[in-house]
Coordinates of N, CA and C in Angstrom, one line a residue:
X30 N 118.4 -224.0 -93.9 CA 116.9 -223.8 -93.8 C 116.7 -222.5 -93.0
X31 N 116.2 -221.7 -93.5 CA 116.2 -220.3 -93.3 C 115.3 -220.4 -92.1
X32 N 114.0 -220.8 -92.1 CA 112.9 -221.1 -90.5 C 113.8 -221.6 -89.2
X33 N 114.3 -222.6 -90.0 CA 115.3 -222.9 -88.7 C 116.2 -222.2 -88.0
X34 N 117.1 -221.6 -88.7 CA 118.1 -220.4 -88.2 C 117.5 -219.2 -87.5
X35 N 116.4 -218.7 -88.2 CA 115.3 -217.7 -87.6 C 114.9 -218.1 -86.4
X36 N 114.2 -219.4 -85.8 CA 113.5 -219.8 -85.0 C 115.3 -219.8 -83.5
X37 N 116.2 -220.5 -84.6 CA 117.4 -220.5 -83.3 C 117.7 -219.2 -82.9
X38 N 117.8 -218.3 -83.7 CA 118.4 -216.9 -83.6 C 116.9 -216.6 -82.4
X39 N 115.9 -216.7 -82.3 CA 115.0 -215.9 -81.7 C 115.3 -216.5 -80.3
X40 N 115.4 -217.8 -80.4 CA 115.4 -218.5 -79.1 C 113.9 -218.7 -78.8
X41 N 113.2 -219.3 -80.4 CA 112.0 -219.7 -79.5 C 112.4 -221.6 -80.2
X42 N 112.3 -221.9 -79.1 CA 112.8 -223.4 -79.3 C 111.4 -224.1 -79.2
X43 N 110.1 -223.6 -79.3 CA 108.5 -224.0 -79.4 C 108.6 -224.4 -81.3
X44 N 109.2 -223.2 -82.1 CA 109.1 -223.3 -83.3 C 110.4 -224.2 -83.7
X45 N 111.4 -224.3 -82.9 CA 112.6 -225.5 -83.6 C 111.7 -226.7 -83.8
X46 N 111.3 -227.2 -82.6 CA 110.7 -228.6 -82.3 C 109.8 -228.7 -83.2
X47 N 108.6 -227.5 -83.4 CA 107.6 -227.8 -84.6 C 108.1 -228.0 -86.3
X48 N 109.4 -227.6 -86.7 CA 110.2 -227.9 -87.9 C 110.8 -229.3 -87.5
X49 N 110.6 -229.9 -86.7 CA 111.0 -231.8 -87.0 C 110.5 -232.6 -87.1
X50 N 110.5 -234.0 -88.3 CA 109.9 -234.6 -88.5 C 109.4 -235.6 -87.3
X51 N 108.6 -236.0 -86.7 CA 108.2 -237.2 -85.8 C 109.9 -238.2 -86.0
X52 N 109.9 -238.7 -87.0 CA 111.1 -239.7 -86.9 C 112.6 -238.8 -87.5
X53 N 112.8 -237.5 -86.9 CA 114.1 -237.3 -87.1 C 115.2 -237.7 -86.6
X54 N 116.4 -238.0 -87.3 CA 117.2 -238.3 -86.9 C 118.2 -237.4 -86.7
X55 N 118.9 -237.0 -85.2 CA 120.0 -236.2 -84.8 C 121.2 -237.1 -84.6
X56 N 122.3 -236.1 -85.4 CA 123.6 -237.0 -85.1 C 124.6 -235.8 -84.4
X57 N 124.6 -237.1 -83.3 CA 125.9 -235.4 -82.5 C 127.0 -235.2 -82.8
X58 N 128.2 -234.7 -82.6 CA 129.0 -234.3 -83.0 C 130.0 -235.0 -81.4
X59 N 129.4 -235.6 -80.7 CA 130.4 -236.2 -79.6 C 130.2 -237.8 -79.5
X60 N 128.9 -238.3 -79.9 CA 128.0 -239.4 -79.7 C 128.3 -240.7 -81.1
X61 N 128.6 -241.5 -80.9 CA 128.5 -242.3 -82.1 C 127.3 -242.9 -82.5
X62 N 126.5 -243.1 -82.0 CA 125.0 -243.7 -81.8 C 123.7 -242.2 -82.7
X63 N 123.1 -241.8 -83.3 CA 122.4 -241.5 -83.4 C 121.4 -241.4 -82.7
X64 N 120.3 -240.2 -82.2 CA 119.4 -239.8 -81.6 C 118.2 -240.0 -82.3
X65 N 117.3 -241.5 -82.5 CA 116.1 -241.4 -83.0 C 114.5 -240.2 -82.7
X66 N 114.2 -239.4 -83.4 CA 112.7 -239.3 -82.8 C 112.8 -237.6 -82.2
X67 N 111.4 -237.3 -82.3 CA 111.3 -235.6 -82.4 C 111.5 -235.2 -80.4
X68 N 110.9 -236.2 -80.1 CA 111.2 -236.4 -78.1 C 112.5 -236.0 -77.7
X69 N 113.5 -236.5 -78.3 CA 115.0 -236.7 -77.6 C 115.5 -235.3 -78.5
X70 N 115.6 -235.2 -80.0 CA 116.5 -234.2 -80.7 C 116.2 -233.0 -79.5
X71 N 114.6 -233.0 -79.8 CA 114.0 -231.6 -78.9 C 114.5 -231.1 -78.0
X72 N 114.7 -232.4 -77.1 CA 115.4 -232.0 -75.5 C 116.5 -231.5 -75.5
X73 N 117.8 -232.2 -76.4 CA 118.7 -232.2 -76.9 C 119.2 -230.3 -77.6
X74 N 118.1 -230.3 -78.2 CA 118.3 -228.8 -78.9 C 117.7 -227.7 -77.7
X75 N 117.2 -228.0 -77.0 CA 116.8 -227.1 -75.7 C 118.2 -227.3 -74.8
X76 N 118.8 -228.0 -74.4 CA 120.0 -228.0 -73.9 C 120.7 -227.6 -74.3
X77 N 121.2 -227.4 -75.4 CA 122.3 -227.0 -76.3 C 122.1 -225.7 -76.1
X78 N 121.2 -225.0 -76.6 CA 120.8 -223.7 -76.2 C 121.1 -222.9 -75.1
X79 N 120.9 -223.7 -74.0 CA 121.5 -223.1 -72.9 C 123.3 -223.3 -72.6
X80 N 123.5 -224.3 -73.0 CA 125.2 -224.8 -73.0 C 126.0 -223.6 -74.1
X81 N 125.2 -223.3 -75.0 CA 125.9 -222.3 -76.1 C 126.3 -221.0 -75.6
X82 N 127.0 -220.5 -75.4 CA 126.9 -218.6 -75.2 C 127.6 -218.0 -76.3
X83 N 127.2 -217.0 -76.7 CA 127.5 -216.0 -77.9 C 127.4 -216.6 -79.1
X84 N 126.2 -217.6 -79.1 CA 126.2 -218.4 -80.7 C 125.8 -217.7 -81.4
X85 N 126.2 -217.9 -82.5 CA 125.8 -217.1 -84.0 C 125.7 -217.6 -84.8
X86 N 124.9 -217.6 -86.4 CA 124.9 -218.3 -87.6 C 125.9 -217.8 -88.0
X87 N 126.7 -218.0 -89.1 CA 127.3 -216.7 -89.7 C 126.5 -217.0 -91.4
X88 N 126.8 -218.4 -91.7 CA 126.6 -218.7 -93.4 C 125.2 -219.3 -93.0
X89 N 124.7 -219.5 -94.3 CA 123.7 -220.2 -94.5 C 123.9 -221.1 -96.1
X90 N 123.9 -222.3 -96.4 CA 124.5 -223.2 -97.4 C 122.9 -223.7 -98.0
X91 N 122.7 -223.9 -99.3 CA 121.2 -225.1 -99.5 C 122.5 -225.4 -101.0
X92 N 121.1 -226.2 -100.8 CA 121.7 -227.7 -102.3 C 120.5 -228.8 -102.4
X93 N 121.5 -229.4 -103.4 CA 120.3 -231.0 -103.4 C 118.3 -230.2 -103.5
X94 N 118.2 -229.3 -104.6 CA 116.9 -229.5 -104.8 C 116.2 -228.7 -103.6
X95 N 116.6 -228.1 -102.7 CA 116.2 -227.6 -102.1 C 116.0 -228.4 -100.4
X96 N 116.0 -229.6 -100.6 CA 116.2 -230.3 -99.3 C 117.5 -230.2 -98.1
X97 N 119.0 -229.8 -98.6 CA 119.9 -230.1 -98.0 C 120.5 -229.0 -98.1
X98 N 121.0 -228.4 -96.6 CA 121.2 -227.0 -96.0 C 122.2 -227.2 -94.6
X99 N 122.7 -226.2 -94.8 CA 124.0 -226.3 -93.7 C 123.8 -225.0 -93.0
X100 N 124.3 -225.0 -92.5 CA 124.4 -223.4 -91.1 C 125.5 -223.4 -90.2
X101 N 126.4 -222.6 -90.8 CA 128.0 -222.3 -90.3 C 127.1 -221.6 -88.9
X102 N 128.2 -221.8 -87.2 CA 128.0 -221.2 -86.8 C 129.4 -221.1 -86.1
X103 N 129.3 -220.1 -84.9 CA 130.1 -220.1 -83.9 C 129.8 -219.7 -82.7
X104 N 130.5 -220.2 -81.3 CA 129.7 -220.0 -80.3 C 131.1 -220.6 -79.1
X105 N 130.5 -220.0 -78.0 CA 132.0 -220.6 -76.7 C 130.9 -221.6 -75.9
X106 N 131.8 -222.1 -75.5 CA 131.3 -223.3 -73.7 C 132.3 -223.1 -73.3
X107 N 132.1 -222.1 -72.2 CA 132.8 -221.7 -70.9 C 133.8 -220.5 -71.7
X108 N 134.8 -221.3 -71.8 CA 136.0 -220.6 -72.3 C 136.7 -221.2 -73.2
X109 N 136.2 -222.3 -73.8 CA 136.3 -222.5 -75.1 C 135.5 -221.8 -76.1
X110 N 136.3 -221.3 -77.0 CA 135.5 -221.0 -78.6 C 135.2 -222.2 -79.6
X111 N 134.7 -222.2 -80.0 CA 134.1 -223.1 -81.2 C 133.8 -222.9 -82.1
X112 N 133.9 -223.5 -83.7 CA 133.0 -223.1 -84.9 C 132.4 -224.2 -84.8
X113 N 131.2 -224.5 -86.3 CA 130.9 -225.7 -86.3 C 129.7 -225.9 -86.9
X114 N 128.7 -227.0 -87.6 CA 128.2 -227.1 -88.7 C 126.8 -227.8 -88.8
X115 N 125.8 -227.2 -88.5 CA 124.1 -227.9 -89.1 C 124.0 -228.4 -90.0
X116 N 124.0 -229.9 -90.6 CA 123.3 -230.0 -91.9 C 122.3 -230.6 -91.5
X117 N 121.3 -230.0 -92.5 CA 119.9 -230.7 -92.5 C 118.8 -230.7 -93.5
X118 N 118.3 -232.0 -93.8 CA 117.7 -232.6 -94.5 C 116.4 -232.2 -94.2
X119 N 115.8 -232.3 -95.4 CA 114.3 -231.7 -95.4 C 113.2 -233.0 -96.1
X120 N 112.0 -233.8 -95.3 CA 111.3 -234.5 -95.6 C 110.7 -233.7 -97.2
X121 N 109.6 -234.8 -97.7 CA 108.9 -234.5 -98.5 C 108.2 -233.2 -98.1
X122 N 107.5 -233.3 -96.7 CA 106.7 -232.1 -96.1 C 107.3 -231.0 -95.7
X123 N 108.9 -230.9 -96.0 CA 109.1 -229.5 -95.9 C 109.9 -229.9 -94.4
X124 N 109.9 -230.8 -93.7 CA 110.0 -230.9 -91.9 C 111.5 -232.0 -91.9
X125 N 112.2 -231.3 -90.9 CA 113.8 -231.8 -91.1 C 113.3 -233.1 -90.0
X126 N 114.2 -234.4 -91.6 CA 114.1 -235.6 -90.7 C 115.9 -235.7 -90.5
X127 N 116.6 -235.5 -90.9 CA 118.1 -235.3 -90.9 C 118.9 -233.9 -89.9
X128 N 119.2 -234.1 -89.0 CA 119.7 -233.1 -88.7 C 121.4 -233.6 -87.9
X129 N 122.6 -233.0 -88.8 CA 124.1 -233.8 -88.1 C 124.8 -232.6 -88.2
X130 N 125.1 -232.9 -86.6 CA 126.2 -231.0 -86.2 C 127.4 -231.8 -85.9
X131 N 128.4 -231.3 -86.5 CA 129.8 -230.9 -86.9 C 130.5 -230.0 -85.9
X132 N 131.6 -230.0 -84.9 CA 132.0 -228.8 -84.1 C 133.5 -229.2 -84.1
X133 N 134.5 -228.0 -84.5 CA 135.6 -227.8 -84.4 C 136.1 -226.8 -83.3
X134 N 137.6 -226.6 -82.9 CA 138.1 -228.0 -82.6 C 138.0 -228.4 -81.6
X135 N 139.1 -229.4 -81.6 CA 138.8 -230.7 -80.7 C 138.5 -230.1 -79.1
X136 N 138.9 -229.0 -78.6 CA 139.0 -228.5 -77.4 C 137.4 -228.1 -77.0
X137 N 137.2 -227.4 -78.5 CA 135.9 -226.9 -78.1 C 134.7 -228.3 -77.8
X138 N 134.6 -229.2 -78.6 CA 133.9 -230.3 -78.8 C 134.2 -230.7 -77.5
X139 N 135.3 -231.1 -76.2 CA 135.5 -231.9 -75.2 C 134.5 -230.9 -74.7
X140 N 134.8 -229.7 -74.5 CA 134.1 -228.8 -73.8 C 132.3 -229.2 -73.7
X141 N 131.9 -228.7 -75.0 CA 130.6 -229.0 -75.1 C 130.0 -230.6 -74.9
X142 N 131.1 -231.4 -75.2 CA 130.4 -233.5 -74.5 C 130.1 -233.3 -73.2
X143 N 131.6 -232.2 -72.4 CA 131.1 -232.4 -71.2 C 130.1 -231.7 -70.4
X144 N 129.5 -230.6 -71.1 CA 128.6 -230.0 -70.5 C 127.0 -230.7 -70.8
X145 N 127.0 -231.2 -71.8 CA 126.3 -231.7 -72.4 C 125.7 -233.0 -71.6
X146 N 126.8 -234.1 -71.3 CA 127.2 -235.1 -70.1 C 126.7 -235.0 -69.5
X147 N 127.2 -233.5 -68.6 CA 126.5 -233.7 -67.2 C 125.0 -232.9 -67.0
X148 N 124.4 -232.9 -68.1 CA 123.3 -232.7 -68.5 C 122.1 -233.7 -68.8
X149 N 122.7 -234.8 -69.4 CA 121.8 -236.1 -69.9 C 121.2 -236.2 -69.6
X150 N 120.6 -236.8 -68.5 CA 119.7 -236.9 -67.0 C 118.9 -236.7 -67.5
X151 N 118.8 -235.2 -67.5 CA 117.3 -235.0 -67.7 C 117.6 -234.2 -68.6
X152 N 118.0 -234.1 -69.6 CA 117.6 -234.3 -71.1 C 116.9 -235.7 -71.7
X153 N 117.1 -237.0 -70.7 CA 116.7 -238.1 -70.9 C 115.0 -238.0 -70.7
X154 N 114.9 -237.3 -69.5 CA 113.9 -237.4 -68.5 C 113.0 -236.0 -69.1
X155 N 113.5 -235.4 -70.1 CA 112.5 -234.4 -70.3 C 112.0 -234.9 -71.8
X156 N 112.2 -235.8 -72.7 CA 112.8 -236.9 -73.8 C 111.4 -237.4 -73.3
X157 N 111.2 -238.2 -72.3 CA 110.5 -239.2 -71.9 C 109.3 -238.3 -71.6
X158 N 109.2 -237.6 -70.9 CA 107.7 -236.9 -70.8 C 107.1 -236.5 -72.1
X159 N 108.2 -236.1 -73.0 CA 107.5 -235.2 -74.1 C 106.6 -236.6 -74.7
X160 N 107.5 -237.7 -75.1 CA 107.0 -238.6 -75.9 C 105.9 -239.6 -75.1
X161 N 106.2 -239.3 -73.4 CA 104.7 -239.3 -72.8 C 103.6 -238.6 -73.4
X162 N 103.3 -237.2 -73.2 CA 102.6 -236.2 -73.7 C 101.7 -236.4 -75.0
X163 N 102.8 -237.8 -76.0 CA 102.1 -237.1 -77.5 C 101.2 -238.5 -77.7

């Protein structure tokens, strides 16, 4: 999804959040559990953003009628490098209720759970206001 890539590339993460459905579902790439709801992904992709350095798209993939889209990227945590993979689903309205990232390898992925980890807190607690807020 080309808005999406655009909006990550700019680093305005006001326009990621407005491309998600109310009931999206994020699937992490460390987490077995699924992330219900536009409150928690949001937080979740605001963190990530800061945990990422030198990320880049490189591809951009669609299919399935126009709903289902992938976004090769690559990016380090710390001193790990990493590749690794967006797909996402597109509601009726055009607004991603599917979103499940993919990250190779295994080094890079420990890297990013743990940064990620010791982040939760208040990715939980910023989760919780938003869905206060609405």
């Amino acid at each position: 999804m080309h808005a999406f890539r655009e909006a990550v590339e700019a680093g305005d993460l006001d326009a990621v959040e407005a491309l998600l459905a109310e009931d999206v579902v994020f699937t992490s790439p460390a987490v077995f559990k699924p992330y219900a709801g536009r409150p928690i992904t949001a937080a979740i992709l605001r963190t990530v953003s800061e945990v990422f350095e030198d990320f880049r798209y490189e591809r951009e993939l669609s299919g399935g009628e126009g709903r289902d889209h992938a976004l090769v990227f690559r990016a380090r945590v710390g001193e790990r490098e990493l590749s690794g993979c967006d797909f996402i689903h597109l509601n009726e309205d055009g607004l991603i209720d599917e979103l499940t990232v993919m990250v190779r390898p295994l080094s890079g992925l420990q890297a990013l759970a743990a940064a990620m980890g010791a982040r939760f807190d208040a990715i939980a607690r910023e989760a919780e206001a938003r869905s206060a807020d609405r």
